[in-house]
Amino acid sequence: MTKCELKKKLTELCQKELTDCTYEDLYIALLQIVNDESAQHIQPVNGRKLYYISAEFLIGKLLSNNLINLGLYDDVKEILEENGKTMGGLEETEPEPSLGNGGLGRLAACFLDSLATLNLPGDGIGLRYHCGLFHQNLKGGLQSESPDFWLGSHNWAQKTEKTYPVSLAGKEYEARLYQIAVTGYNGRTNQLNLFDLDTIDDSIIAEGISFDKTDIAKNLTLFLYPDDSDDAGRMLRIYQQYLMISAGAQFILEECMERGSNLHDLADYAAIQINDTHPSMVIPELIRLLEEKGIEFKEAVAIVTDVCAYTNHTILAEALEKWPETYLETVVPQLVPIIKKLDTIVQERTDDKSVAIIDEYQQVHMANMDIHFSHSTNGVAALHTEILKNSELNHFYNLYPEKFNNKTNGITFRRWLIKCNPELTAFIENLIGPGFKQDASELEKLARFVDDEKVLRELMQIKKDNKIAFAKWLQQKQDIQVNPDSLFTIQSKRLHEYKRQQLNLLYLIHQYFEIKSGHLPTAPITAVFGAKAAPAYTLAKDIIHALLTLSRLFENDPEVSRWIHIVFIENYNVTAAEMMIPACDLSEQISLASKEASGTGNMKFMLNGALTLGTMDGANVEIAEAVGNDNIYIFGQSSNQVIRRYANGDYSAHEWYEADPNIKRAIDFLTSEEMLNIGQEENLVRLRNELCGKDWFQTLPDFNAYVVRKNQAIADYAANPLDWARRTLINISKAGFFSSDRTIEEYNQDIWHLSK
Ligand SMILES: *Cc1c(COP(=O)(O)O)cnc(C)c1O
C-alpha cells in the first residue's frame, strides 16, 4: 500500500478529514487497515505446523509493532504529523493487552513474532483473559491491585464463529475461538488463537480483584492466574488450563484433519510445544481424543509423544506444578484414568519412584508427565539446561539422555530495538546498513567503530536523549522528576525473592550510611525499579513497601537525595519496559546463581546499550561469554557454590548478619526509627526478620561483592564516559545471538522440523 492509498483508506474509514479525527477514530481505522493487510499475508500450510501452547502471551501493544512489520509505520507517522498528531499520542489510545505476567509470557510473544518473520507456520494457543493480570497501584507505600480491563469495544482479538465443547466437572461449556493476527517482519501472518466462554461476567468482580471463585461459567477467564493461595484458586487454575488445552487440542486435530491427516500420521501435520507445565494436560487430552476417534491407547501414546515437546522454565521446586489427584477427579475426571495408565507405563519403564507421575501422596506431577510422554525437554539457557541434566532432572536425564537439549532464549529485535529505540536503530543503520533488521548477527559489523570517538559521542547523545524521554514520560505518568545526568540503574522484572530486589535494597541502605559518614559516591544515581508482586506473596509486597519507604526517606533528606534517587515505576508492563530499557545505563540482573533459568530482560538492556551488573546465572553467563569480562560487571557466588550450600543445608543467615557489621547495619535500618516514621511496622519487621533469620535466596553471602562491583561500575561511568560508551557499543555488537530469530531457528532445526 502506498502512502497515498493509505491516506485515502484512512479518510474513508474515519468518514472525516484527518485533521478533524480524534486519536480514537484513527486507532479504530488503523486496526481495520492492519487486520486487512495482515490477512493478505496468510499462507497455506503444507506439512508440519507448530502449535505453541502457553498460558501467557505478554504481547504488548500491537499497533506500532504491526505497522513496522507490515512496512507501514513511516507512512502512518508522516500522515499523522501532517495532520498535527503524533505516533506517541496514537499509542496512548491503545490499551496494552494484559495476557501475561512476566518473562515466560513475553518469550511466547517474541517467539510468535520470530515464527512469522521467518516464514514458519506456527500459531499460538492460549486464553482470552478479560482482565489479564491486575493493574498495580502504589498508594500509601503499599501495592494494591485493581482489574485491568483491556478488552474495550475495539481490540485485536477477533471473534470467530468457531466453538468447541469442553467438559468441566461433568458439565459442558462452549469455548469460543478468538484470533489475533501475528504479522511477521516482511513475513507471513500466523494466528494467536485464544479461547473464552461467552458467559463470562465482569460484574462479579468485587473489591479489588476478588470474585466468586466457584462460579465457573462467569469467572473462568476473568483473570490470568487467579490467586492460588487457597483451594478454590488452585482448582480454578485447573479449570482454566483444561479449557485452554481441550479447546486447543480439538482445534489442532480439526485443522490437521482438514489438511488431510488421518490422525495416525498426526506428527506429519503438527508439532506441539508445551510452554512450561500449564498446558501439560494436553498430553492425556490428546490421547483421550485420539481414542475417541478409534485409535488404540498404545498407538495414541506413541503419536502424542512424537507430536509434543516440553520447555522447562524453572528449577524452583514450588514453581513445578503438582495437583492433588482429587482435584483432577473433580475438574477433569475424564483424564484421570488416562493419567493413571501413563503412570503405570512409567512404572514398567523404571522402578525409580522419583520420576513417577503420581507420587505416594497422590499428587500428580505435571512436568514428570511431560518428560515421559514428549520427545523433547529443553532448558532455556546453557547453564539452566546443565543444571536440569546434572541435578534437578538428573534421574530423567539418565533415563532419556536423547530427549534433553538447550535452547537459549531470545528477544525480538523488532520490538526491543526498532520499535522501542528508533534513534539507536537509525544510528546503527547509518553505520552498517539495514541488514541487521532481518539478520541480527550483522550487528557484529559495529565492532569496526568501537574506537571511533565521533561514533561513541553520538551513542552517548542517544542514551542521553532516551534518558530525557524517559524522564518526561515519568513526569507525566507519576509526577516524578529525575536527573538525566545521573547514572540510571534499573531493575525491572517480577518481584521475587530469587531475583533479589532485596539485595538492591540493602545496597541502597548501605550507601545511605556511607553518605552520612562522608564517603560520597563517585556519581549521582537514579535507582529505578519496576515490579509487580503476586497478590498473595506477602514478602514480595514487603520488599516493595521497604523500597517505597526508603525512597520517601531519601527524598526528604537533601544530603542523600543529591546522590541517590529511588524511583518505583507503577504498574510495570511491556509499555513501561519500552520506555525504561533504552534509558538504562546499568542493568541489574542479580538473581541468586542457579535460580534464574534464563532471563530475557538482560538481553533487552544489553541490546539497548546498557552494561550488565549480574551474577553468573541464566543467560548472564552467555552474555558474559559474548562480551568478555571487561564489558560486564559480574559478582557473587557461582551456581555450584549455591547448589552446594543448599545440599549441605549449612547456610545460616543469622551468622552472616552477626559477623558483618555492614550487613547488620543495613538490615537493622529496616526497622529503625527513621523507617518506622514513614513506613508500616508490620511489613518492615517481617522483612527484617526474614533477611536475618532465613534469607532462603542467600542475599547476604553476595552482599559485599555486590557493593564492591556496583561501586566499581559507578566509578567507571563517572571517570571515563567515553570508555563506558565504547563498552556499551561492544555489548550492542554482540547482542545478535540473543535474537529470538536465532532461538526459533534452533527449535525448528532440532525439534519442530516445520515446512516453509
Ligand atoms: C522482558 C520482560 C520481562 C522479563 O524480565 P526478566 O528480567 O527476564 O525477568 C518481564 N516483564 C516484562 C514487561 C518484560 O518486557
mmCIF file of C-alpha atoms in Angstrom, residues 134-145 477-478 480 529-533 541 544-545 548 567-572:
data_model
loop_
_atom_site.group_PDB
_atom_site.id
_atom_site.type_symbol
_atom_site.label_atom_id
_atom_site.label_comp_id
_atom_site.label_asym_id
_atom_site.label_seq_id
_atom_site.Cartn_x
_atom_site.Cartn_y
_atom_site.Cartn_z
ATOM 1 C CA PHE A 134 -4.048 -6.936 37.674
ATOM 2 C CA HIS A 135 -3.269 -3.241 37.475
ATOM 3 C CA GLN A 136 -0.782 -2.328 40.195
ATOM 4 C CA ASN A 137 -1.411 0.728 42.370
ATOM 5 C CA LEU A 138 1.208 2.044 44.779
ATOM 6 C CA LYS A 139 -0.810 4.294 47.038
ATOM 7 C CA GLY A 140 0.321 4.764 50.612
ATOM 8 C CA GLY A 141 3.559 2.891 50.097
ATOM 9 C CA LEU A 142 1.833 -0.439 49.504
ATOM 10 C CA GLN A 143 0.865 -2.389 46.407
ATOM 11 C CA SER A 144 -2.825 -2.836 45.828
ATOM 12 C CA GLU A 145 -4.492 -4.447 42.837
ATOM 13 C CA LYS A 477 2.798 9.463 34.453
ATOM 14 C CA GLN A 478 3.829 9.706 38.085
ATOM 15 C CA ILE A 480 8.322 12.440 39.458
ATOM 16 C CA PHE A 529 12.509 -0.366 39.960
ATOM 17 C CA GLY A 530 9.586 -1.826 38.072
ATOM 18 C CA ALA A 531 7.925 -4.903 39.518
ATOM 19 C CA LYS A 532 4.587 -6.400 40.364
ATOM 20 C CA ALA A 533 4.238 -8.747 43.329
ATOM 21 C CA LYS A 541 4.917 -6.909 48.901
ATOM 22 C CA ILE A 544 8.030 -3.132 47.606
ATOM 23 C CA HIS A 545 6.962 -1.388 50.777
ATOM 24 C CA LEU A 548 8.874 2.893 48.652
ATOM 25 C CA VAL A 567 12.062 5.579 41.688
ATOM 26 C CA PHE A 568 9.433 2.869 41.609
ATOM 27 C CA ILE A 569 7.509 2.597 38.331
ATOM 28 C CA GLU A 570 3.856 1.892 38.949
ATOM 29 C CA ASN A 571 2.273 -0.994 37.015
ATOM 30 C CA TYR A 572 5.355 -2.299 35.212
#
